[in-house]
């Protein structure tokens, strides 16, 4: 800045100085004229003052010598005026009779007959310029001669030199000020421009950003902005239109768009749990929507999945680095297990995550519990996972997919350790409105943690909007709903909707027997007659799933349509979950009691209306039940997505079966051909069951066909693919921003 300013200011100041120097003589000439005119007037005044005494001296009868002495003395008195240089007196014949000593020889009397000058003349002598004026001396209209009045003009020269000097200084100073102002404005404009380009590269709207920008660059910025957005929309549209989202499509994104960059997943639940069963170790796949969705993605990506090692034989199956390659039958990626003590698990998982955040985010009317000790564990465990991410990453800028509410703090902690990582956090459960979220004592820390992500995903737009509102309410952040971006501290966070899904076709489907066989087998296993109509519900045993509401609907159906008694059974598979928590224990008891009560009321020797299976079922068993059922009932009171609904559809390659779906699931936004119900409305749910059991095969087929094609198209590879494409875009922007920064540094260096 200093150098640039000097380079600009000095020449400009010199140029202006030179101009001033050439302008000065003009000013000089002008001021000389003014001074000459002043001296003319002054000379007249002097002459008029001297007129009378001089005339007296000249006409008095005095001897010549005395007259000379007296005139001399008079002139000398007059010369006390410091401006007067010399005086003289010429008679009418043009003879110089009296003069003071200093009168230069060049000053002579006017020859007789030569007309008198109107104004004085300027004599340029080596000693300096003199102003010479002649004024007649009269007595009663008789002319005695002329008084020569000589003024010293050297003071004018001195003044003119001073004026010249001041004019040059003034112009030079003026030049410097103008140059300085110009340089400052230019610098500010330049910075604004650079900031604008940076903002553009970071994905912010230049035109709409409230940051001060160079005014003159705004139209260009707007155009650039629009262009980038158009390209992105086009690109996204092309991706959306890509119909076959397969593991291969995902691999090609990793290869081409992400150039083989490293992918790490972090979740609490691991995809494979090793459990000790007396003398052998069993591998289990947990009942988790998250695992169902991410496992096929990971098989395609071949990265590392970091998760809590929760199985009783987990430690026995890992290598010295706590890693194990999976799937057991055909290893494609590795799990890195993180060990937690019982206290840590109690505080972080059962406590803060599942007694605090889970009820906080689900509108199921269960009060959240927040304990300071749980929060301590939650923070510590998040830190531990951040450390594991750092240990596992081979590069400085991996792509890290952080899963769910167990790790709200993790994005920020990873960002601190790996500033160049691309962090995608996905929140698998609903995000509540600001009032509901506001009761959490550590709400700001949670928001801050999540805003460490590059991209934050939710299933639905409502949850994205709730998040925007929450940040707006509690943090000093810039929320741009037009570009779906939140700027809070460092890197901006994009917030997008990515509705999760399942793999297509599901691996478990390939292992299934034909539908007729499944129908027959399951009924046989349940001790039901072959023609019994079957409903199915598959959930973790959780109060958000609306299992009791579902049973109430079955009960009501049997009340209003007794012909189903003995001919309709509802199988509820409920995988035990979070059973150390009191609320879940009480739910377990209430579910069992409700089933017993309804069975006691409507059961027959050959058919119990509620068949409760409170145990873990593997995917093959679950799919067999889906295929055997006439109706699948998903009655969640609140659910981020609910993948059971999508699995049921995927399982029905015979295009039969009816899905009843709660309006409070994310899935109901997509699966509009399901029978959508309010689970709190028992009458409506019973009517839906009735309708489902009576639905003609053609209608079942039409509905199922549409839903199948939607799930096929919007499968989990697309869900992951869209996030990875967005990650690729963010990384590309960061690379460009890096290039701009480096260019800016070069400019800075050149300036220094
Ligand atoms: O719904 C949120 C979620 O994380 C799901 O992804 C998953 O099905 C479930 O919770 C896991 O529960 P948990 O790991 O506590 O058994």
XYZ file of C-alpha atoms and ligand atoms in Angstrom:
768
model
C 0.000 0.000 0.000
C 2.810 2.386 1.034
C 4.826 1.613 -2.048
C 1.895 1.927 -4.349
C 0.979 5.243 -2.776
C 4.508 6.626 -3.083
C 4.751 5.469 -6.643
C 1.584 7.282 -7.434
C 1.807 10.329 -5.164
C 5.378 11.455 -5.918
C 4.976 11.777 -9.699
C 1.615 13.423 -9.304
C 2.963 15.915 -6.761
C 5.946 16.677 -9.016
C 3.697 17.171 -12.017
C 1.493 19.526 -10.102
C 4.591 21.358 -8.767
C 5.829 21.873 -12.319
C 2.443 23.196 -13.363
C 2.543 25.542 -10.401
C 5.994 26.710 -11.425
C 4.857 27.594 -14.917
C 1.733 29.269 -13.645
C 3.728 31.423 -11.207
C 5.098 34.012 -13.779
C 1.551 34.750 -14.886
C 0.580 35.324 -11.308
C 3.747 37.435 -10.972
C 2.882 39.667 -13.902
C -0.614 40.182 -12.638
C 0.466 41.085 -9.132
C 3.160 43.468 -10.575
C 0.471 45.359 -12.440
C -1.531 45.670 -9.233
C 1.509 46.933 -7.326
C 2.430 49.479 -10.045
C -1.067 50.840 -9.938
C -0.820 51.072 -6.124
C 2.509 52.889 -6.381
C 1.045 55.340 -8.935
C -1.652 56.226 -6.471
C 0.869 56.393 -3.646
C 3.139 58.683 -5.692
C 0.233 61.038 -6.318
C -0.512 61.126 -2.619
C 3.135 61.859 -1.802
C 3.222 64.588 -4.475
C 0.095 66.221 -3.234
C 1.413 66.171 0.363
C 4.710 67.720 -0.764
C 3.098 70.282 -3.112
C 2.646 73.170 -0.732
C 5.797 73.042 1.386
C 7.920 72.421 -1.694
C 6.270 75.300 -3.633
C 6.987 77.582 -0.674
C 10.603 76.554 -0.534
C 10.947 77.073 -4.257
C 9.353 80.540 -4.251
C 10.718 81.968 -0.998
C 13.308 84.635 -1.383
C 16.230 82.645 -0.246
C 19.767 82.390 -1.230
C 20.428 79.483 -3.581
C 22.619 77.678 -1.103
C 20.078 78.027 1.711
C 17.297 76.982 -0.630
C 19.302 73.904 -1.605
C 19.888 73.032 2.053
C 16.226 73.480 2.952
C 14.884 71.515 -0.030
C 17.452 68.806 0.724
C 16.323 68.694 4.335
C 12.708 68.535 3.264
C 13.416 65.661 0.868
C 15.304 63.811 3.579
C 12.341 64.146 5.937
C 10.106 62.739 3.239
C 12.469 59.817 2.740
C 11.707 58.634 6.261
C 8.872 56.841 4.570
C 10.683 53.533 4.044
C 9.000 52.839 0.736
C 10.398 56.045 -0.809
C 13.747 55.407 -2.365
C 14.717 58.823 -3.773
C 13.350 62.230 -4.718
C 14.288 64.846 -7.241
C 13.093 68.158 -8.617
C 13.303 69.181 -12.290
C 12.648 72.746 -13.446
C 10.552 73.443 -16.461
C 13.581 73.464 -18.685
C 14.232 69.790 -17.801
C 17.194 70.444 -15.455
C 17.561 68.379 -12.309
C 17.891 71.075 -9.610
C 17.557 69.059 -6.425
C 17.865 65.391 -5.673
C 18.459 63.029 -2.851
C 21.618 61.019 -2.778
C 20.099 57.701 -3.826
C 18.497 59.015 -7.010
C 20.020 56.776 -9.708
C 21.538 58.430 -12.767
C 19.082 56.508 -14.957
C 16.300 58.686 -13.577
C 16.325 61.828 -15.666
C 14.109 64.850 -16.204
C 11.635 65.025 -19.031
C 12.900 67.052 -21.911
C 10.827 70.173 -22.689
C 8.031 69.388 -25.144
C 7.900 65.643 -24.237
C 4.424 64.910 -22.970
C 4.105 63.855 -19.333
C 3.448 60.151 -18.592
C 0.006 59.316 -17.218
C 1.392 56.780 -14.807
C 4.754 55.968 -13.421
C 7.358 53.803 -15.110
C 9.275 50.800 -13.830
C 13.053 50.959 -14.075
C 14.813 47.619 -13.866
C 18.187 48.285 -12.351
C 20.807 45.827 -11.083
C 20.026 46.851 -7.500
C 16.372 46.039 -8.042
C 13.380 47.570 -9.808
C 12.284 51.156 -9.082
C 8.988 52.902 -9.678
C 9.464 56.416 -11.036
C 6.632 58.930 -11.137
C 6.738 62.648 -12.016
C 4.239 65.098 -10.606
C 4.002 68.828 -11.458
C 4.672 71.422 -8.710
C 2.405 74.471 -9.133
C 1.945 77.867 -7.485
C -1.261 79.627 -8.409
C -1.457 77.832 -11.696
C 2.119 78.710 -12.470
C 4.161 75.609 -13.072
C 7.436 75.534 -11.154
C 8.674 72.184 -12.319
C 8.214 68.425 -11.602
C 8.775 66.418 -8.483
C 10.389 63.017 -9.230
C 9.193 60.372 -6.806
C 11.080 57.117 -6.833
C 9.692 54.132 -4.960
C 11.679 51.042 -4.074
C 10.086 47.999 -5.720
C 12.378 45.324 -4.281
C 9.709 44.468 -1.694
C 7.486 43.519 -4.642
C 10.135 41.173 -5.933
C 10.474 39.602 -2.512
C 6.741 39.190 -2.243
C 6.523 37.756 -5.718
C 9.251 35.213 -4.930
C 7.333 34.253 -1.768
C 4.080 33.996 -3.715
C 5.763 31.812 -6.315
C 7.085 29.553 -3.568
C 3.684 29.307 -1.864
C 1.924 28.554 -5.128
C 4.330 25.687 -5.838
C 3.886 24.344 -2.307
C 0.138 24.688 -2.528
C -0.051 22.796 -5.793
C 2.318 20.094 -4.582
C 0.303 19.625 -1.382
C -2.930 19.618 -3.346
C -1.468 16.973 -5.641
C -0.417 14.826 -2.718
C -3.868 15.026 -1.124
C -5.622 14.191 -4.388
C -3.233 11.304 -5.001
C -3.684 9.959 -1.493
C -7.463 10.063 -1.714
C -7.312 8.354 -5.103
C -5.008 5.615 -3.820
C -7.182 4.977 -0.750
C -10.319 4.735 -2.876
C -8.552 2.488 -5.365
C -7.286 0.259 -2.559
C -10.736 -0.040 -0.994
C -12.262 -0.857 -4.356
C -9.588 -3.456 -4.983
C -10.188 -5.059 -1.600
C -13.922 -5.048 -2.124
C -13.420 -6.671 -5.465
C -11.139 -9.367 -4.093
C -13.604 -9.963 -1.224
C -16.369 -10.204 -3.762
C -14.561 -12.812 -5.793
C -13.704 -14.697 -2.628
C -17.317 -14.626 -1.515
C -18.330 -15.923 -4.912
C -15.875 -18.754 -4.675
C -17.145 -19.582 -1.211
C -20.560 -19.964 -2.647
C -22.083 -16.764 -1.331
C -24.143 -14.526 -3.457
C -22.145 -11.477 -4.400
C -25.053 -9.409 -5.446
C -27.240 -10.229 -2.504
C -24.611 -10.231 0.174
C -24.883 -7.308 2.575
C -21.053 -7.112 2.797
C -19.744 -3.835 1.434
C -18.643 -4.405 -2.132
C -17.163 -2.199 -4.768
C -20.243 -0.487 -6.123
C -18.931 -0.393 -9.641
C -18.360 -4.166 -9.586
C -21.828 -5.085 -8.446
C -23.340 -5.630 -11.873
C -20.421 -7.903 -12.849
C -20.703 -9.696 -9.523
C -24.401 -10.223 -10.061
C -23.793 -11.673 -13.497
C -21.032 -13.940 -12.236
C -23.195 -15.027 -9.358
C -26.112 -15.830 -11.609
C -23.832 -17.723 -13.952
C -22.381 -19.895 -11.201
C -25.853 -20.632 -9.846
C -27.156 -21.490 -13.285
C -24.294 -23.878 -13.840
C -24.910 -25.476 -10.481
C -28.627 -25.844 -11.080
C -27.921 -27.324 -14.489
C -25.393 -29.689 -13.044
C -27.697 -30.728 -10.239
C -30.583 -31.196 -12.650
C -28.444 -33.395 -14.821
C -27.512 -35.452 -11.786
C -31.113 -35.699 -10.637
C -32.100 -36.833 -14.075
C -29.529 -39.584 -14.027
C -31.958 -42.433 -13.582
C -29.914 -45.417 -12.578
C -28.356 -44.618 -9.253
C -26.294 -47.683 -8.510
C -23.185 -48.512 -6.487
C -21.290 -48.063 -9.754
C -22.702 -44.506 -10.147
C -21.458 -43.746 -6.637
C -18.049 -45.191 -7.371
C -17.801 -43.088 -10.508
C -18.569 -39.923 -8.500
C -15.807 -40.878 -6.109
C -13.451 -41.554 -8.982
C -14.276 -38.625 -11.242
C -15.741 -35.826 -9.128
C -13.794 -36.520 -5.971
C -10.646 -37.849 -7.640
C -10.519 -40.831 -5.300
C -10.515 -38.672 -2.149
C -10.701 -40.413 1.192
C -14.142 -41.026 2.745
C -14.726 -41.572 6.457
C -18.077 -42.227 8.128
C -18.686 -41.636 11.812
C -21.748 -42.990 13.555
C -22.560 -44.262 16.983
C -24.036 -47.540 15.776
C -21.673 -49.871 13.930
C -22.829 -51.811 10.862
C -21.601 -55.170 12.186
C -21.740 -56.136 15.849
C -19.914 -59.178 17.160
C -21.764 -60.907 19.965
C -20.580 -63.809 22.103
C -23.014 -66.735 22.191
C -21.614 -69.337 24.651
C -18.633 -70.742 22.768
C -19.002 -68.932 19.454
C -19.051 -65.404 18.090
C -22.076 -64.274 16.120
C -22.145 -61.359 13.654
C -25.282 -59.208 13.882
C -26.653 -56.431 11.705
C -28.325 -53.924 14.084
C -31.900 -52.706 13.608
C -31.023 -49.231 12.488
C -32.274 -47.172 9.602
C -28.957 -45.382 9.551
C -27.039 -48.623 9.136
C -29.507 -49.884 6.527
C -28.881 -46.773 4.455
C -25.151 -46.292 4.899
C -23.831 -49.819 4.711
C -24.350 -50.232 0.950
C -22.853 -46.778 0.421
C -19.762 -47.760 2.338
C -19.434 -50.983 0.387
C -19.330 -48.859 -2.741
C -16.908 -46.278 -1.306
C -14.410 -48.595 0.447
C -13.513 -46.121 3.197
C -13.379 -46.340 6.965
C -16.416 -46.406 9.241
C -15.682 -45.191 12.764
C -18.240 -46.344 15.330
C -18.727 -47.349 18.924
C -17.676 -50.957 19.461
C -20.706 -52.073 21.437
C -20.786 -55.837 20.904
C -19.721 -58.287 23.611
C -17.167 -59.860 21.241
C -16.147 -56.713 19.399
C -12.744 -56.469 21.110
C -12.013 -60.088 20.226
C -12.446 -59.522 16.520
C -10.411 -56.367 15.817
C -6.725 -56.074 14.918
C -4.164 -54.213 17.019
C -5.420 -50.895 15.628
C -9.017 -51.701 16.614
C -9.951 -52.239 12.972
C -11.858 -55.003 11.245
C -12.605 -55.487 7.569
C -16.248 -56.118 6.616
C -18.659 -57.429 5.318
C -17.435 -60.761 6.637
C -18.408 -62.615 3.440
C -16.685 -60.170 1.077
C -14.631 -57.442 2.798
C -14.968 -54.052 1.079
C -14.277 -51.486 3.802
C -13.090 -51.323 7.400
C -14.673 -50.498 10.738
C -12.576 -48.659 13.291
C -14.067 -49.313 16.694
C -13.981 -46.755 19.486
C -14.327 -48.149 23.003
C -16.443 -46.480 25.636
C -16.603 -47.204 29.337
C -19.982 -48.036 30.886
C -20.136 -44.580 32.452
C -19.373 -42.897 29.151
C -21.996 -44.935 27.340
C -24.525 -44.197 30.078
C -23.885 -40.445 29.959
C -23.316 -39.883 26.261
C -25.591 -42.447 24.580
C -28.361 -43.303 27.033
C -28.265 -39.960 28.799
C -27.656 -36.891 26.670
C -28.362 -38.424 23.237
C -31.390 -40.555 24.075
C -32.961 -38.985 27.144
C -32.107 -35.444 26.068
C -31.820 -34.874 22.332
C -34.083 -37.714 21.156
C -37.254 -36.535 22.973
C -36.233 -32.909 22.346
C -36.327 -33.418 18.580
C -39.370 -35.708 18.351
C -42.820 -34.387 19.049
C -43.953 -37.462 20.968
C -44.745 -35.652 24.203
C -41.986 -37.274 26.193
C -40.159 -34.764 28.287
C -36.408 -34.442 27.602
C -34.036 -34.880 30.530
C -30.850 -32.822 30.622
C -28.194 -33.686 33.169
C -24.913 -31.778 33.435
C -23.022 -35.057 33.975
C -24.479 -36.509 30.743
C -23.424 -33.386 28.888
C -19.861 -33.801 30.201
C -19.742 -37.346 28.835
C -21.311 -36.279 25.556
C -18.582 -33.675 25.063
C -15.817 -36.080 26.048
C -17.049 -38.818 23.698
C -17.388 -36.369 20.822
C -13.777 -35.342 21.477
C -12.718 -38.981 21.475
C -14.323 -39.557 18.083
C -12.669 -36.409 16.714
C -9.352 -37.879 17.767
C -10.238 -41.164 16.026
C -11.113 -39.290 12.824
C -7.729 -37.569 12.899
C -5.977 -40.886 13.508
C -7.809 -42.644 10.696
C -7.443 -39.971 8.040
C -4.519 -40.536 5.725
C -4.837 -37.096 4.161
C -5.325 -33.550 5.444
C -8.608 -33.088 3.637
C -10.743 -36.209 3.899
C -14.484 -36.218 3.337
C -16.053 -37.009 6.692
C -19.700 -38.049 6.895
C -20.829 -37.406 10.474
C -24.047 -39.178 11.340
C -26.806 -38.097 13.639
C -27.598 -36.523 16.961
C -24.947 -38.477 18.850
C -22.313 -36.219 17.305
C -23.635 -32.674 17.258
C -20.281 -31.344 18.499
C -18.123 -33.452 16.234
C -18.107 -31.279 13.070
C -16.537 -28.340 14.930
C -14.069 -30.631 16.738
C -12.988 -32.208 13.442
C -12.733 -28.773 11.820
C -10.321 -27.745 14.612
C -8.115 -30.773 13.997
C -8.435 -31.019 10.203
C -9.260 -27.517 8.947
C -9.256 -28.633 5.324
C -11.637 -31.574 5.749
C -14.996 -31.540 3.968
C -17.448 -32.360 6.735
C -20.960 -33.469 5.891
C -23.182 -33.862 8.926
C -26.498 -35.617 8.504
C -29.198 -35.270 11.144
C -31.338 -38.403 10.844
C -34.095 -37.275 13.172
C -36.453 -34.264 12.934
C -35.209 -30.785 13.850
C -37.727 -29.019 16.098
C -38.860 -25.409 15.987
C -36.791 -22.777 17.886
C -39.102 -22.729 20.930
C -38.887 -26.479 21.375
C -35.124 -26.562 20.777
C -34.602 -23.577 23.059
C -35.217 -25.603 26.235
C -31.870 -27.375 25.803
C -29.418 -25.740 28.237
C -26.541 -26.244 25.774
C -28.403 -25.210 22.661
C -25.766 -22.711 21.501
C -22.905 -25.186 21.835
C -24.878 -27.727 19.803
C -25.583 -25.225 17.046
C -21.974 -24.111 17.061
C -20.808 -27.726 16.822
C -23.035 -28.466 13.832
C -21.961 -25.282 12.080
C -18.437 -26.682 11.917
C -19.751 -28.722 8.953
C -19.324 -27.781 5.335
C -22.731 -29.288 4.568
C -25.537 -30.103 6.970
C -28.338 -32.379 5.789
C -31.882 -33.105 6.925
C -34.549 -35.353 5.414
C -37.120 -32.666 4.733
C -37.313 -28.965 3.946
C -39.347 -28.388 7.129
C -36.425 -29.571 9.220
C -34.013 -27.367 7.230
C -36.312 -24.387 7.807
C -36.590 -25.149 11.517
C -32.810 -25.229 11.687
C -32.502 -21.867 9.911
C -35.053 -20.396 12.338
C -33.214 -21.843 15.338
C -29.840 -20.455 14.276
C -31.473 -17.125 13.497
C -32.993 -17.053 16.961
C -30.019 -18.060 19.081
C -26.788 -17.210 17.264
C -25.215 -14.115 15.776
C -24.988 -15.766 12.377
C -25.809 -14.751 8.825
C -28.604 -16.971 7.544
C -29.103 -16.768 3.802
C -32.227 -18.708 2.917
C -31.802 -17.979 -0.734
C -28.513 -19.829 -1.044
C -29.278 -22.164 1.911
C -26.091 -21.013 3.598
C -25.251 -20.081 7.166
C -22.119 -18.055 7.848
C -20.942 -18.368 11.399
C -17.270 -17.773 12.079
C -15.142 -19.638 9.573
C -16.269 -21.698 6.618
C -19.916 -21.289 5.598
C -22.296 -24.206 6.138
C -24.714 -25.184 3.395
C -27.958 -26.647 4.694
C -29.800 -28.951 2.313
C -32.555 -31.529 2.168
C -31.373 -35.054 1.348
C -34.222 -37.544 1.829
C -32.604 -40.822 2.846
C -33.583 -44.093 1.263
C -32.619 -47.743 0.920
C -30.458 -49.654 -1.529
C -32.196 -50.747 -4.706
C -32.684 -53.598 -5.190
C -32.247 -54.539 -1.513
C -29.666 -57.260 -0.965
C -32.081 -59.185 1.266
C -34.597 -59.418 -1.568
C -32.280 -61.527 -3.682
C -32.326 -64.205 -0.967
C -36.119 -64.341 -0.690
C -38.427 -67.120 -1.798
C -41.414 -66.240 -4.007
C -44.213 -64.310 -2.285
C -46.592 -67.281 -2.187
C -43.975 -69.332 -0.375
C -43.272 -66.532 2.112
C -47.006 -66.159 2.802
C -47.363 -69.822 3.433
C -44.196 -70.167 5.523
C -44.799 -67.219 7.830
C -48.406 -68.201 8.490
C -47.263 -71.668 9.247
C -44.607 -70.397 11.654
C -47.174 -68.217 13.403
C -49.688 -71.046 13.653
C -52.189 -69.203 11.474
C -54.517 -70.585 8.857
C -53.241 -70.073 5.272
C -56.055 -67.674 4.391
C -55.540 -65.419 7.444
C -55.011 -61.797 6.446
C -51.808 -60.422 7.889
C -50.677 -56.974 8.943
C -47.032 -56.193 9.747
C -45.244 -53.587 11.823
C -41.435 -53.509 12.137
C -39.764 -51.090 14.528
C -37.274 -50.599 17.240
C -39.259 -50.593 20.450
C -39.487 -46.831 20.690
C -42.206 -44.483 21.935
C -41.911 -42.385 18.772
C -43.046 -45.290 16.603
C -46.688 -45.197 17.694
C -46.913 -48.927 18.407
C -49.655 -48.469 21.000
C -51.628 -46.258 18.599
C -51.278 -48.997 15.966
C -52.655 -51.616 18.356
C -55.528 -49.292 19.207
C -56.393 -49.109 15.501
C -56.356 -52.918 15.204
C -58.614 -53.154 18.225
C -60.968 -50.557 16.758
C -61.071 -52.425 13.427
C -62.168 -55.564 15.188
C -64.808 -53.542 16.993
C -66.263 -51.921 13.914
C -65.762 -54.873 11.572
C -66.012 -58.053 13.647
C -65.804 -60.228 10.550
C -62.011 -59.887 10.854
C -61.935 -61.498 14.270
C -60.128 -64.800 13.791
C -59.244 -63.850 10.207
C -56.839 -60.986 10.700
C -53.609 -60.938 12.686
C -51.156 -58.125 13.150
C -47.516 -59.133 13.616
C -45.436 -56.601 15.453
C -41.685 -57.079 15.277
C -40.167 -54.827 17.913
C -36.416 -54.937 18.284
C -35.458 -54.130 21.870
C -33.813 -50.737 21.989
C -32.249 -48.443 24.634
C -33.753 -50.730 27.224
C -31.742 -49.241 30.114
C -33.866 -46.102 29.843
C -36.921 -46.063 32.071
C -39.198 -44.640 29.410
C -38.346 -47.574 27.131
C -38.866 -50.103 29.924
C -42.248 -48.651 30.609
C -43.086 -48.718 26.886
C -42.075 -52.370 26.748
C -44.484 -53.123 29.572
C -47.300 -51.077 28.047
C -46.911 -52.686 24.628
C -46.990 -56.184 26.107
C -50.008 -55.291 28.228
C -51.901 -53.802 25.288
C -51.231 -56.872 23.138
C -52.391 -59.142 25.944
C -55.516 -57.134 26.547
C -56.507 -57.045 22.858
C -55.684 -60.718 22.416
C -57.752 -61.545 25.476
C -60.600 -59.550 24.038
C -60.547 -60.720 20.397
C -58.314 -63.787 20.291
C -59.613 -67.134 19.073
C -58.029 -70.568 19.486
C -56.598 -70.268 15.950
C -55.838 -66.585 15.686
C -54.454 -63.989 18.077
C -55.046 -60.490 16.646
C -51.685 -59.186 17.934
C -48.581 -61.299 17.455
C -45.762 -59.665 19.358
C -42.168 -60.517 18.448
C -40.015 -58.518 20.852
C -36.646 -59.606 19.532
C -34.071 -58.781 16.939
C -34.873 -60.110 13.446
C -32.291 -60.108 10.687
C -32.994 -58.559 7.297
C -33.914 -61.886 5.672
C -36.540 -62.612 8.319
C -37.919 -59.084 8.117
C -38.195 -59.234 4.317
C -39.963 -62.591 4.507
C -42.561 -60.978 6.784
C -42.973 -58.008 4.436
C -43.650 -60.383 1.564
C -46.067 -62.445 3.584
C -48.158 -59.464 4.689
C -51.264 -57.866 3.189
C -50.768 -54.592 4.997
C -47.760 -52.797 6.459
C -48.636 -50.221 9.108
C -46.144 -47.419 9.916
C -47.722 -45.223 12.574
C -44.820 -43.115 13.888
C -45.833 -40.146 16.003
C -42.839 -38.314 14.551
C -40.074 -39.720 12.357
C -37.271 -38.136 10.337
C -37.875 -40.472 7.395
C -38.786 -44.092 8.317
C -37.165 -46.663 6.110
C -39.508 -49.523 7.048
C -42.048 -47.960 4.689
C -39.527 -47.998 1.852
C -38.321 -51.520 2.670
C -41.865 -52.878 2.549
C -42.314 -51.360 -0.909
C -38.981 -52.719 -2.077
C -39.864 -56.187 -0.801
C -43.066 -56.325 -2.837
C -41.848 -57.185 -6.287
C -45.252 -58.860 -6.756
C -46.763 -55.334 -6.671
C -49.233 -56.326 -3.982
C -49.794 -55.218 -0.418
C -50.941 -51.910 1.053
C -48.884 -49.390 2.981
C -50.555 -47.350 5.740
C -48.266 -44.468 6.603
C -48.259 -41.817 9.317
C -48.417 -38.262 8.074
C -45.727 -37.396 10.627
C -42.973 -39.334 8.864
C -40.590 -37.800 6.350
C -41.510 -40.713 4.048
C -45.102 -39.473 3.746
C -43.761 -36.500 1.723
C -42.609 -38.922 -0.975
C -44.886 -41.959 -0.737
C -48.135 -40.201 -1.451
C -49.806 -43.339 -2.844
C -49.759 -44.893 0.631
C -52.863 -44.564 2.807
C -51.740 -41.530 4.806
C -53.111 -41.337 8.352
C -52.866 -39.406 11.575
C -51.788 -42.018 14.139
C -53.467 -40.042 16.953
C -56.798 -40.542 15.141
C -57.799 -44.119 15.986
C -60.957 -43.987 13.865
C -59.054 -42.881 10.808
C -56.398 -45.567 11.319
C -59.019 -48.280 11.763
C -60.780 -47.081 8.604
C -57.456 -47.235 6.750
C -56.939 -50.830 7.925
C -60.430 -51.678 6.764
C -59.815 -50.033 3.403
C -56.461 -51.783 3.004
C -57.922 -55.211 3.703
C -60.641 -54.586 1.149
C -58.472 -52.948 -1.514
C -58.827 -54.609 -4.928
C -55.625 -56.125 -6.377
C -55.599 -53.650 -9.290
C -55.559 -50.662 -6.989
C -52.894 -52.288 -4.839
C -50.813 -52.831 -7.967
C -51.246 -49.249 -9.232
C -50.259 -47.734 -5.920
C -47.401 -50.142 -5.350
C -46.028 -49.658 -8.847
C -45.756 -45.902 -8.438
C -44.186 -46.145 -5.022
C -41.730 -48.770 -6.205
C -40.567 -46.683 -9.107
C -40.087 -43.713 -6.775
C -38.042 -45.694 -4.240
C -36.084 -47.275 -7.068
C -35.225 -43.859 -8.482
C -34.675 -42.104 -5.184
C -32.578 -44.822 -3.637
C -29.782 -44.540 -1.088
C -27.100 -44.240 -3.754
C -28.776 -41.092 -4.917
C -28.997 -39.809 -1.337
C -25.283 -40.385 -0.802
C -24.416 -39.382 -4.362
C -26.045 -35.983 -4.047
C -24.164 -35.295 -0.824
C -20.882 -36.400 -2.363
C -21.485 -34.269 -5.456
C -22.158 -31.303 -3.198
C -18.978 -32.159 -1.303
C -17.089 -32.195 -4.612
C -18.499 -28.757 -5.440
C -17.509 -27.379 -2.013
C -14.000 -28.789 -2.427
C -13.679 -27.345 -5.891
C -14.701 -23.952 -4.566
C -12.198 -24.218 -1.753
C -9.447 -25.099 -4.217
C -10.376 -22.047 -6.312
C -10.481 -19.914 -3.192
C -7.012 -21.234 -2.310
C -5.770 -20.235 -5.753
C -7.280 -16.758 -5.332
C -5.735 -16.439 -1.893
C -2.350 -17.399 -3.251
C -2.742 -14.875 -6.063
C -3.737 -12.228 -3.514
C -0.664 -13.096 -1.446
C 1.543 -12.594 -4.514
C -0.061 -9.188 -5.038
C 0.504 -8.372 -1.359
C 4.119 -9.451 -1.579
C 4.662 -7.306 -4.606
C 3.204 -4.362 -2.774
C 5.449 -4.718 0.279
O -33.629 -42.566 13.775
C -32.396 -42.154 14.173
C -31.514 -43.315 14.361
O -30.167 -42.984 14.486
C -31.711 -44.204 13.191
O -30.900 -43.876 12.180
C -31.528 -45.525 13.762
O -32.450 -46.399 13.230
C -31.769 -45.368 15.205
O -31.831 -44.025 15.499
C -30.696 -46.042 15.957
O -31.005 -46.213 17.256
P -29.964 -46.862 18.237
O -28.640 -46.796 17.589
O -30.065 -46.067 19.463
O -30.372 -48.281 18.440
